XYZ file of C-alpha atoms in Angstrom:
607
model
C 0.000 0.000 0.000
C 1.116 3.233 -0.322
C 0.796 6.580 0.961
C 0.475 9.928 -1.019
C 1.983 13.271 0.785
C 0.914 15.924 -1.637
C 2.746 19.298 -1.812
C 5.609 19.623 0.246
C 4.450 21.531 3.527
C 5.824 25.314 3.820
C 7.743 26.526 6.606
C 5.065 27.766 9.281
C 4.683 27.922 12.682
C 1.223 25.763 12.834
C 2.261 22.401 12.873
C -0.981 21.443 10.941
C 0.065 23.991 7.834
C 3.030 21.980 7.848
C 1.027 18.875 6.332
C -0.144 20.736 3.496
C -2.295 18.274 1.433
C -2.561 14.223 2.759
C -3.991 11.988 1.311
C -4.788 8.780 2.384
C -5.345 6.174 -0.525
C -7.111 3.338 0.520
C -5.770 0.531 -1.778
C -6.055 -1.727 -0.253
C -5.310 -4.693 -1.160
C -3.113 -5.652 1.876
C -6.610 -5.877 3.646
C -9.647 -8.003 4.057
C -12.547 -9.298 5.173
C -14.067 -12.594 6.519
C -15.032 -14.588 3.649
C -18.926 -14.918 2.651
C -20.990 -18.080 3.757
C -20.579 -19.400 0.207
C -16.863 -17.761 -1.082
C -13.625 -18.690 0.807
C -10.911 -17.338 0.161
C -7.803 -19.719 -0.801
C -5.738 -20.453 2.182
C -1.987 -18.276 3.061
C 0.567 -20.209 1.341
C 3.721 -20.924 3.511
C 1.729 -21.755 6.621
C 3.978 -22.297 9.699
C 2.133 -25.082 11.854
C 5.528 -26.238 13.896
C 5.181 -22.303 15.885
C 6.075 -22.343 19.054
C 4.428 -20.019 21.110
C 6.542 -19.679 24.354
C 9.826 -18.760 21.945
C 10.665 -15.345 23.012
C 9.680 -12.903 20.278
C 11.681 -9.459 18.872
C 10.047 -6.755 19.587
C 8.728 -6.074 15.997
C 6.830 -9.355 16.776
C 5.435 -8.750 20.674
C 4.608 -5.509 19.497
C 2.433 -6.900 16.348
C 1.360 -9.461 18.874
C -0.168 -6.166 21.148
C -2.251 -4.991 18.759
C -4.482 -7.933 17.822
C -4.308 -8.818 21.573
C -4.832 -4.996 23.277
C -5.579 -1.656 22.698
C -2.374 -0.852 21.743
C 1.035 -1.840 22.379
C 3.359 0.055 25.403
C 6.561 0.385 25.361
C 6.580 -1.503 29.141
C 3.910 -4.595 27.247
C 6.534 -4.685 24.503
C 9.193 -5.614 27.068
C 7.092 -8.000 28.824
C 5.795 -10.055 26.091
C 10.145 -10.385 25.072
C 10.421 -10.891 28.202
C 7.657 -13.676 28.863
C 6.891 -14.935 25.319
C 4.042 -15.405 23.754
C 1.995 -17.323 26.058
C 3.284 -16.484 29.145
C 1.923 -13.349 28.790
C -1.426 -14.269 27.637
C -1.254 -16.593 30.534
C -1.308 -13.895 32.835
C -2.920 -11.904 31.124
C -6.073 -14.148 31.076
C -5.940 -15.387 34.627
C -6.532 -10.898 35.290
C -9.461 -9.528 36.525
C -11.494 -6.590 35.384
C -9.521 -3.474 36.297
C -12.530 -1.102 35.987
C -16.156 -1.567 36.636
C -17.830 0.408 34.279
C -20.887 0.213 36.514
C -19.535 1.535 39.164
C -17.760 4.706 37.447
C -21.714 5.288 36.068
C -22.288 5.199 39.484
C -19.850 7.515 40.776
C -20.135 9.987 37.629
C -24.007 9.911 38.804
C -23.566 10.965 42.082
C -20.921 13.274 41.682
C -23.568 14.817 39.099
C -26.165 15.117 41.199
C -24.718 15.836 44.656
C -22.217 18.319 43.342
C -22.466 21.461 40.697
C -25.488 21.348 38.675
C -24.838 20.553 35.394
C -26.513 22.361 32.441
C -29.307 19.814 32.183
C -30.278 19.490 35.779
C -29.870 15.757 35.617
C -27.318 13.057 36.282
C -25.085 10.581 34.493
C -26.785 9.691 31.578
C -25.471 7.057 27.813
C -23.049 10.310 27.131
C -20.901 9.538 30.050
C -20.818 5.329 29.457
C -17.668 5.912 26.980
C -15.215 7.311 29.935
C -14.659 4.034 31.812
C -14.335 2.140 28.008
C -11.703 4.476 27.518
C -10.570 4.389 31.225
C -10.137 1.068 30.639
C -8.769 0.712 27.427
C -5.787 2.983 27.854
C -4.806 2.516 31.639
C -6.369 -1.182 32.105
C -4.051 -3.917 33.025
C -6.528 -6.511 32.284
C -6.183 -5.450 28.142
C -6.677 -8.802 26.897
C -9.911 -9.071 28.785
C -11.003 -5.617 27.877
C -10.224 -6.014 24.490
C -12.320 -9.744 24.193
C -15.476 -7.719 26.091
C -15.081 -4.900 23.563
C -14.932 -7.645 20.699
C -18.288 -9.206 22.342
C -19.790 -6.051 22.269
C -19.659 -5.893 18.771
C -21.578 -9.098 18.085
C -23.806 -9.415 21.312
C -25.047 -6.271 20.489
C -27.120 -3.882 22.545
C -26.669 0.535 22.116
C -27.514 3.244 24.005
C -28.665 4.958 20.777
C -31.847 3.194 20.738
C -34.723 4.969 22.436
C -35.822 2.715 25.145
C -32.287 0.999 26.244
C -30.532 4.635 25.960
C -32.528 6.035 28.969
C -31.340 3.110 31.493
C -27.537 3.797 31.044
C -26.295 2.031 34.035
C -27.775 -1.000 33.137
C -25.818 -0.645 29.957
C -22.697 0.026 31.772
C -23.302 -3.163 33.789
C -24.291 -5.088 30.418
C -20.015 -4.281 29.693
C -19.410 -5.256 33.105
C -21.106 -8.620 32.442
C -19.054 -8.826 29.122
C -15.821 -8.431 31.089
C -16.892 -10.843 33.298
C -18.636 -13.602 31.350
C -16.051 -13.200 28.295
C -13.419 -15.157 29.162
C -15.551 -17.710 31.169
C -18.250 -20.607 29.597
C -19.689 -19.574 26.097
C -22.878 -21.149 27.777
C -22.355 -19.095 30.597
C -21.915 -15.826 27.956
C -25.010 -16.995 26.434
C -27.292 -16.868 29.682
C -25.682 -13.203 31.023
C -27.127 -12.240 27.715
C -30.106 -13.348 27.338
C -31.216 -12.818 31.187
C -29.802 -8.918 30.974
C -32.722 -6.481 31.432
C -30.890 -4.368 29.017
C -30.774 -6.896 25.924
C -34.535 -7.484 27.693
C -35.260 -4.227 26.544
C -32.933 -3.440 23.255
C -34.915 -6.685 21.753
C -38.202 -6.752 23.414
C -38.014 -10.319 25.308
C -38.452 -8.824 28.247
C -42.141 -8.788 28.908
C -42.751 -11.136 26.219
C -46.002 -12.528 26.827
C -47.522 -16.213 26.243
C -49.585 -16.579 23.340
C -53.377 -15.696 23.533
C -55.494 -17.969 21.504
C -58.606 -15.594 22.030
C -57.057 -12.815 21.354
C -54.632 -14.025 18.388
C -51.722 -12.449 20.437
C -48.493 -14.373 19.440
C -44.822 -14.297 21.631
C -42.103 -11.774 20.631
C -40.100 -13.400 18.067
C -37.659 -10.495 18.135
C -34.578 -12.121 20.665
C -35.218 -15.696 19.111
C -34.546 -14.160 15.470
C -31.427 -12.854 16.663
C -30.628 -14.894 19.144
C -29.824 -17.785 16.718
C -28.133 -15.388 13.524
C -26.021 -12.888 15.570
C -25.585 -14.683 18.593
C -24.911 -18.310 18.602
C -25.103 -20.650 15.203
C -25.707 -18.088 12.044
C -28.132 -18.722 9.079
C -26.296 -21.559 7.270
C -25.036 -25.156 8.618
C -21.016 -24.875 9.204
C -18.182 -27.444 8.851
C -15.740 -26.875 11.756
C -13.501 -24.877 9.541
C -15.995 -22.423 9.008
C -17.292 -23.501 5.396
C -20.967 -24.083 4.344
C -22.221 -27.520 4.500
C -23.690 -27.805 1.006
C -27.434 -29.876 -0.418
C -27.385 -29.610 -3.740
C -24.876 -27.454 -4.367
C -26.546 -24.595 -1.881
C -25.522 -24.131 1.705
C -27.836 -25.492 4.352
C -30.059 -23.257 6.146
C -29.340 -23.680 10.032
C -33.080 -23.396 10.643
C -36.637 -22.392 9.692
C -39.200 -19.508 10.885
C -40.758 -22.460 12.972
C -38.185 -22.527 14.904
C -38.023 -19.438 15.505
C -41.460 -19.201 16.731
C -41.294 -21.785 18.908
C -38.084 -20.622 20.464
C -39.514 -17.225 21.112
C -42.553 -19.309 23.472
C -39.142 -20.318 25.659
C -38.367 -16.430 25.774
C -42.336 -15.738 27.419
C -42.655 -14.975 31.088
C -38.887 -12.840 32.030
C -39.002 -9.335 33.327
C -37.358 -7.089 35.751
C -35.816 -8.208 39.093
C -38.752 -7.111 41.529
C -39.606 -8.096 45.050
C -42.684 -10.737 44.219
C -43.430 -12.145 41.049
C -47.062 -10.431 40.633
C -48.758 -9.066 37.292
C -47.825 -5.739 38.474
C -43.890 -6.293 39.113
C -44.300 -8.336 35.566
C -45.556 -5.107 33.690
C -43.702 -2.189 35.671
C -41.360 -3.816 37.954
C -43.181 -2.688 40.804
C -44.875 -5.256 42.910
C -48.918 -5.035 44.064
C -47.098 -3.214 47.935
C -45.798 -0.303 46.207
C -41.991 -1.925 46.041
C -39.679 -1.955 43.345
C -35.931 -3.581 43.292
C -33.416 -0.062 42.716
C -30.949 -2.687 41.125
C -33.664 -4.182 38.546
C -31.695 -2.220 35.722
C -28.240 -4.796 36.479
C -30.131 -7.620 38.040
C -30.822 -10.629 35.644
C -34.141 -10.340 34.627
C -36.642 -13.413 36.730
C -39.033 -15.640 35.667
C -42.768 -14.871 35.747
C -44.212 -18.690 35.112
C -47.834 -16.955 34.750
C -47.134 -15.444 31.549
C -44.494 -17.979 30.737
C -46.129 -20.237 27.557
C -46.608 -23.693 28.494
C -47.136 -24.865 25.032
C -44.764 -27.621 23.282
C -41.759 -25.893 21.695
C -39.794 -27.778 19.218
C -36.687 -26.031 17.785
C -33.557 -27.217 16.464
C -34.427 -31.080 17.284
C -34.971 -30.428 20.380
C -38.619 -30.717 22.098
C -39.885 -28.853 25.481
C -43.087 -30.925 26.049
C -45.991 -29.173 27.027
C -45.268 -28.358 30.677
C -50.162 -28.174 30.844
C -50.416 -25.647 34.397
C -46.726 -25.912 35.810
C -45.305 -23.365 32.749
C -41.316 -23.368 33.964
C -39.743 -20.740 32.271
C -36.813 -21.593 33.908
C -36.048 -25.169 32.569
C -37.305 -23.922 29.250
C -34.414 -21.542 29.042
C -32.084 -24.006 30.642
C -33.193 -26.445 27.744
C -32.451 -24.279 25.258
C -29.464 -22.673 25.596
C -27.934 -25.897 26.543
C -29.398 -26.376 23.060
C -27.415 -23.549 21.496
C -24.696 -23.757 23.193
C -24.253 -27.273 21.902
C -24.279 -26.377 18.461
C -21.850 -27.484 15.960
C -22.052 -24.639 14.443
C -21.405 -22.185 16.964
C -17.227 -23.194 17.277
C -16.683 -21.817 13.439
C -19.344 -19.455 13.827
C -18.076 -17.955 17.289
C -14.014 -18.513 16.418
C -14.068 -16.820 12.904
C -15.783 -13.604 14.291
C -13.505 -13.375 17.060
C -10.157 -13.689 14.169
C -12.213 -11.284 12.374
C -12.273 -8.816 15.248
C -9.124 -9.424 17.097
C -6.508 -10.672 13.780
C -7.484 -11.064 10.116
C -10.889 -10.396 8.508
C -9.728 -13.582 5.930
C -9.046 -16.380 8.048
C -8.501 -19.402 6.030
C -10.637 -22.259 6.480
C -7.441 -24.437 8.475
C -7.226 -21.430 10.816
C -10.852 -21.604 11.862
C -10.693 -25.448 12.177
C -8.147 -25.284 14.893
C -9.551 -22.370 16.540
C -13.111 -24.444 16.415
C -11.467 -27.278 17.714
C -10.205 -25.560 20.674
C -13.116 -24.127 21.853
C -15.222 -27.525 20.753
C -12.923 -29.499 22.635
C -12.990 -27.363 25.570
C -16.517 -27.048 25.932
C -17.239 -23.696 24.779
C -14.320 -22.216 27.071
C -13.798 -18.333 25.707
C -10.074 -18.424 27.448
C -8.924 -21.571 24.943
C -10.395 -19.866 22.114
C -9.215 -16.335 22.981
C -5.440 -18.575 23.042
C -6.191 -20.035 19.838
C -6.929 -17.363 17.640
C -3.697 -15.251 18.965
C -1.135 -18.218 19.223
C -2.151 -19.452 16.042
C 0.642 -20.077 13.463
C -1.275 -18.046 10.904
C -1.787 -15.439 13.763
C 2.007 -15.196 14.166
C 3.649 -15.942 11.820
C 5.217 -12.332 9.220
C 5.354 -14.531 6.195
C 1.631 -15.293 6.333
C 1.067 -11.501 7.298
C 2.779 -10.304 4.107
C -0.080 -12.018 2.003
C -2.364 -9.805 0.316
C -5.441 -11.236 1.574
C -3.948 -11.729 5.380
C -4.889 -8.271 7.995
C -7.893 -6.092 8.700
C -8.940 -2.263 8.683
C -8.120 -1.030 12.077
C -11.393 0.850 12.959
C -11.542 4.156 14.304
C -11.748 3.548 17.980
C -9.015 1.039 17.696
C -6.587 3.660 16.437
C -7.124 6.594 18.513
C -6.467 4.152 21.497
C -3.515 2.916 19.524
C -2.105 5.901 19.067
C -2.537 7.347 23.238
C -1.087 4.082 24.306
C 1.901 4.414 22.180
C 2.213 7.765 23.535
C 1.774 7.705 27.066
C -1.585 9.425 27.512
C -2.719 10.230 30.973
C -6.077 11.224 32.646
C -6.027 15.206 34.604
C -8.911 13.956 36.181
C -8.137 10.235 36.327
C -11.301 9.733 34.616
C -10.484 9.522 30.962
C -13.702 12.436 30.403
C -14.097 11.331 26.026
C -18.080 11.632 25.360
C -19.421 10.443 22.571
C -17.585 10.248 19.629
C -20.157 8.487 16.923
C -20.140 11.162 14.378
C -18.672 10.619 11.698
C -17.999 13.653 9.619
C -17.069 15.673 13.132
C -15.344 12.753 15.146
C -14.278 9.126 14.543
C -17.719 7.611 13.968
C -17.884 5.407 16.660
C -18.521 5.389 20.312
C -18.502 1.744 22.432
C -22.075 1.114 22.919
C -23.276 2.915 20.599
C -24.010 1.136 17.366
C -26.557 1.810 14.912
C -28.168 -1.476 15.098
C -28.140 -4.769 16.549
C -25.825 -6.002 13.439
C -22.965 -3.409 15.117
C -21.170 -0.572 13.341
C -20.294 -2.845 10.064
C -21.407 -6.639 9.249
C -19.168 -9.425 9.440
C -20.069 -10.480 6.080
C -19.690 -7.023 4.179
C -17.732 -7.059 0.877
C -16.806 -3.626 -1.073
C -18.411 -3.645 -4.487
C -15.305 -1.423 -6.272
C -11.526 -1.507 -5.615
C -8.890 -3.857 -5.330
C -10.859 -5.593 -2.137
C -14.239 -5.943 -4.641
C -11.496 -7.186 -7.334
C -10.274 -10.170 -5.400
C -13.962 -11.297 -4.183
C -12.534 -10.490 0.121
C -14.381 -8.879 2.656
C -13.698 -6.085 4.379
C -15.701 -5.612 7.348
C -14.607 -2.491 8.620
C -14.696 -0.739 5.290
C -18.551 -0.477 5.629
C -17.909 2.618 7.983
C -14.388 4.012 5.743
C -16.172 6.551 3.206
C -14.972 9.745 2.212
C -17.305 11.436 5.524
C -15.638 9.339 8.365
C -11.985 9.755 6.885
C -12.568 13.632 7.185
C -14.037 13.179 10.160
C -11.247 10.885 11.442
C -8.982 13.237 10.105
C -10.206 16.382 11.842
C -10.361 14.417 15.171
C -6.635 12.736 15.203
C -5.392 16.725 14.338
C -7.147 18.035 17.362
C -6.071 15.262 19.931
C -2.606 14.920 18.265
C -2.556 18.569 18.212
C -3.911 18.818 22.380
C -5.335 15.798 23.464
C -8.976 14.487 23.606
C -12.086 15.355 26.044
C -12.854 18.274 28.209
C -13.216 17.957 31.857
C -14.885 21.413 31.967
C -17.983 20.558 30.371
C -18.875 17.410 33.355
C -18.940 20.056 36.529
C -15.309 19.822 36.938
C -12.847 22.972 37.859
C -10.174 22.029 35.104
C -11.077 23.506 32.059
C -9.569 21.727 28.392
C -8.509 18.354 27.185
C -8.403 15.559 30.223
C -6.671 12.866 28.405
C -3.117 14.010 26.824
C -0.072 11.856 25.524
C 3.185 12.245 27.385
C 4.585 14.835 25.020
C 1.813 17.650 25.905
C 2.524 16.786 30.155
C 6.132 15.797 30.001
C 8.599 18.842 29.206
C 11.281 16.605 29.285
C 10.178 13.891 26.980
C 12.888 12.053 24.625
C 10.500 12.393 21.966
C 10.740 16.109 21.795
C 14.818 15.675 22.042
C 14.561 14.213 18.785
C 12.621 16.993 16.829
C 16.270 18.317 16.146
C 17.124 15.227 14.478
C 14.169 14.122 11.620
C 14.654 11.397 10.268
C 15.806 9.683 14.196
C 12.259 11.110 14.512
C 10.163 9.637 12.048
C 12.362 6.161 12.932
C 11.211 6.729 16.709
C 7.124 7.048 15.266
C 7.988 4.901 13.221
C 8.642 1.997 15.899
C 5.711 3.248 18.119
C 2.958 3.420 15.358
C 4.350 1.011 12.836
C 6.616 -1.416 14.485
C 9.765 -0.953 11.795
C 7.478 -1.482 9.029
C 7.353 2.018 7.565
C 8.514 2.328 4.115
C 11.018 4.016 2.950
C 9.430 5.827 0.332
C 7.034 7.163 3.071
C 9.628 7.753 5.167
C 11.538 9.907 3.115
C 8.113 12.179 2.702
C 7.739 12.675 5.841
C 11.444 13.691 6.929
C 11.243 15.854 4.114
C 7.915 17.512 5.163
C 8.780 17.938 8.668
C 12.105 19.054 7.606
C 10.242 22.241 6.282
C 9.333 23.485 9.896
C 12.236 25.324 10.759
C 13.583 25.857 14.475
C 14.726 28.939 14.685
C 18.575 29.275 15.679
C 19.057 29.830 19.676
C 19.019 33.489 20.982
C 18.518 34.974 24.080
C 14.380 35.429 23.645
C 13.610 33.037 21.708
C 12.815 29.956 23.411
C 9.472 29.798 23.633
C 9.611 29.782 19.144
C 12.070 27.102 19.510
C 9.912 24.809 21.335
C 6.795 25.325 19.630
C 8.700 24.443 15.911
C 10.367 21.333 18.192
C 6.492 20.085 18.717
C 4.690 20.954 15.600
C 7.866 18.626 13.957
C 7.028 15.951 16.469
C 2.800 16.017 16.347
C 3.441 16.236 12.501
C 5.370 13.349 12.272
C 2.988 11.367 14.189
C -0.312 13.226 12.638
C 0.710 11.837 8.833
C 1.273 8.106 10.373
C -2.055 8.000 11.650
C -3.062 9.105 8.526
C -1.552 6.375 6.445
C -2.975 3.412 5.162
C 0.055 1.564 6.765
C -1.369 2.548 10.018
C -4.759 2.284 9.343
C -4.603 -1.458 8.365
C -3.854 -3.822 10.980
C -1.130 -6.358 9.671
């Protein structure tokens, strides 16, 4: 791929002039995208099954390694994973617990909101304040593997804020990530239950106060949660080898089931509503029981079974039969029945493993690298930790010749790269509470916020191939480039200049005393910074970006631009008054330097 610097940048004082015209040309065909349920694409060649994991890496590798595992490779991660190897690291890295409980910092925002300065609204904590634990988390976290798995979940057991109903209850949203972080590396059975019992998903699609069918009436169960329930979250529409590839009748793939089974798995999804003191019609319909008394925590508590207005009908789905259960309706063994049911799927290993690769390493996984990441969490029994190890450890995972291949990496979406780029940087917190709202828009910001998806099928669909271009061309798939259009690349643009430029967020507008950016990397806080050291030298600079954005892999061609357009801001020679002039052309060289790598396709595309 290759990036295009347009005019050499004038000398100016504005480190932004500096860039002159960049342009970012996105093609891509270094990129991809998980292959369709009828096209696979052919396998890497040069595979390198005989990897050994625990070898001890360079730190090209551990830090390529970081950024399908984390948010973003540190320079302190970089030394561990050398350090450790492989899966050492991920050892420990799996056996951490959730550093932040996004919950909790709702909680605190909330109160802090409502006991201390009023803010503009008269309210409290409300969806726009969910994103500061995510990026709490996601920059200072410890646990980053973890974090990084809930954040993939989050993508595919969908629920957002932007919807009108789920938006309003924002703490049960931030304990809906909480669950994620919790449940995510644990039993994919287990996964399944925290998400189907969450009063949030309850609410985002409608199974919670899903009724029993009426006869009489001709009132039918919600089939919403059932519909998705078995595409999005568990076995997909088509019948899957383990490696990921259609099962075929006829020469057409084989649907995984029928709109009768979808009706009669809604009937198991009858009779759940809020947590509520008793189990009366009244807690049922407004989680308030016939007393006058309501549960405060029904928002995070799972949602509890109502058997009155549970249906008590047969159910058949999927082979499996609930017999008609005549007065004694049990939603409870109903739902026990069938997610053991789902979760016992032979579809849901490929179906599961190749989203994960798709989110975490490669949107074209071959067939052989699902297999094996299938058969770990088959053989495991649906543990999330032994498939988490066997999509990163994998040889095609790890292994540079693979990488090189045209068809082998993924789009790095928006989110992903502003937290690569403050991890590789340092960034800090002046409040300690990483205060980024919203940042969904895409022709103002980077057209995403966590939580925040459009729909239940996320920002961009798994399946979702470009119809032009070199991608289109060669028949991949390019997830992310659903949401990579001339808007959000301005947008993303605009965003990564400002928080290159001065950091990201503004404590002053959430009732706090400090006034500007909250989040800043080292170079705006540190005055003594190495990075800054360097501005004198240009080309030790762009080398020194170079290792923190790219990992060594920046080409020289691209390299040579950009020492020659930072090379046109010119630091004035020493005098006696003239410091202040020398420092600011010393920064606007550095913040340029790392303003047209995050620009480049080379960054932009996750190798």
């Amino acid at each position: 791929m290759k990036v295009v610097l347009g005019q050499q940048a004038r000398k100016s004082r504005t480190w932004f002039s500096a860039l002159a015209v960049v342009v970012a040309t996105f093609a891509l065909t270094a990129c991809g995208g998980g292959g369709s349920s009828n096209q696979t694409p052919p396998p890497p060649a040069n595979p390198s099954p005989n990897l050994k994991p625990n070898l001890k890496p360079t730190r090209a590798e551990a830090s390529r390694f970081l950024t399908q595992a984390t948010f973003g490779p540190t320079e302190s991660d970089i030394d561990a994973v050398v350090a450790q190897g492989y899966e050492a690291w991920l050892d420990a890295q799996l056996a951490k617990a959730p550093s932040v409980g996004h919950q909790a910092q709702w909680d605190k925002r909330n109160v802090a909101l409502l006991g201390g300065p009023i803010p503009e609204n008269g309210k409290g904590a409300t969806s726009s304040h969910l994103p500061y634990s995510f990026w709490k988390q996601a920059l200072s976290g410890s646990d980053q593997v973890r974090a990084r798995v809930a954040y993939a979940w989050s993508q595919i057991f969908v629920i957002s804020s932007i919807d009108s109903t789920t938006g309003h209850y924002a703490r049960g949203i931030a304990n809906y990530l909480d669950m994620l972080n919790d449940k995510g590396l644990g039993k994919y059975r287990d996964l399944l239950e925290g998400v189907s019992l969450h009063p949030s998903m309850g609410m985002y699609l409608t199974s919670a106060r899903n009724r029993k069918e009426n006869m009489a009436t001709g009132r039918v169960p919600d089939e919403n949660y059932a519909r998705e329930v078995l595409q999005l979250f568990s076995i997909g529409l088509v019948e899957l080898n383990l490696d990921g590839t259609p099962k075929l009748a006829a020469g057409m793939p084989k649907d995984t089931y029928t709109p009768q089974d979808i009706t009669n798995l809604a009937r198991v999804f009858t009779g759940w509503s809020w947590a509520c003191p008793s189990s009366d019609d009244r807690c049922f319909n407004s989680a308030t029981d016939n007393d006058g008394n309501t549960d405060t925590d029904r928002l995070v508590k799972p949602m509890r079974a109502y058997p009155q207005f549970h249906s008590s009908s047969e159910k058949k789905f999927l082979g499996q039969t609930i017999a008609d259960q005549g007065s004694n309706a049990d939603p409870v063994r109903s739902l026990k029945l069938a997610l053991d049911t789902l979760a016992s799927h032979p579809n849901v290993g490929p179906f599961i493993a190749k989203q994960l690769i798709q989110r975490m390493v490669t949107s074209n996984p071959s067939p052989a690298y699902v297999g094996r990441a299938a058969a770990a969490f088959t053989s495991s029994g649906g543990d999330l930790k032994a498939l988490v190890k066997a999509v990163l450890l994998d040889p095609e995972a790890r292994s540079a010749s693979i990488a090189a291949g045209d068809s082998f990496g993924k789009v790095r979406e928006p989110l992903l790269r502003a937290t690569a780029f403050f991890r590789a940087f340092g960034a800090t917190s002046d409040s300690g509470d990483y205060i980024i709202g919203t940042t969904d828009d895409p022709g103002t910001s980077l057209g995403q916020t966590v939580m925040r998806s459009p729909s239940v099928f996320n920002f961009y669909r798994p399946g979702f191939k470009p119809n032009s271009g070199k991608l289109g061309e060669a028949g991949l798939l390019a997830p992310e480039m659903q949401i990579t259009h001339e808007t959000s690349l301005g947008g993303y643009a605009n965003t990564m200049r400002l928080w290159v430029d001065g950091g990201a967020g503004s404590a002053g507008h959430d009732g706090k005393s400090t006034k500007g950016p909250d989040v800043k990397p080292a170079y705006l806080t540190d005055a003594n910074n190495n990075l800054i050291k360097l501005a004198d030298q240009p080309a030790a600079l762009v080398e020194t970006v170079n290792q923190r954005l790219l990992y060594g892999t920046m080409p020289p061609e691209m390299k040579t631009q950009i020492v020659s357009a930072i090379s046109k801001i010119i630091i004035p020679a020493a005098t006696s008054n003239n410091q202040a002039a020398i420092a600011t052309a010393r920064n606007n060289r550095l913040k340029s330097a790392i303003y047209l790598t995050l620009l480049s396709p080379e960054f932009v595309v996750q190798k």
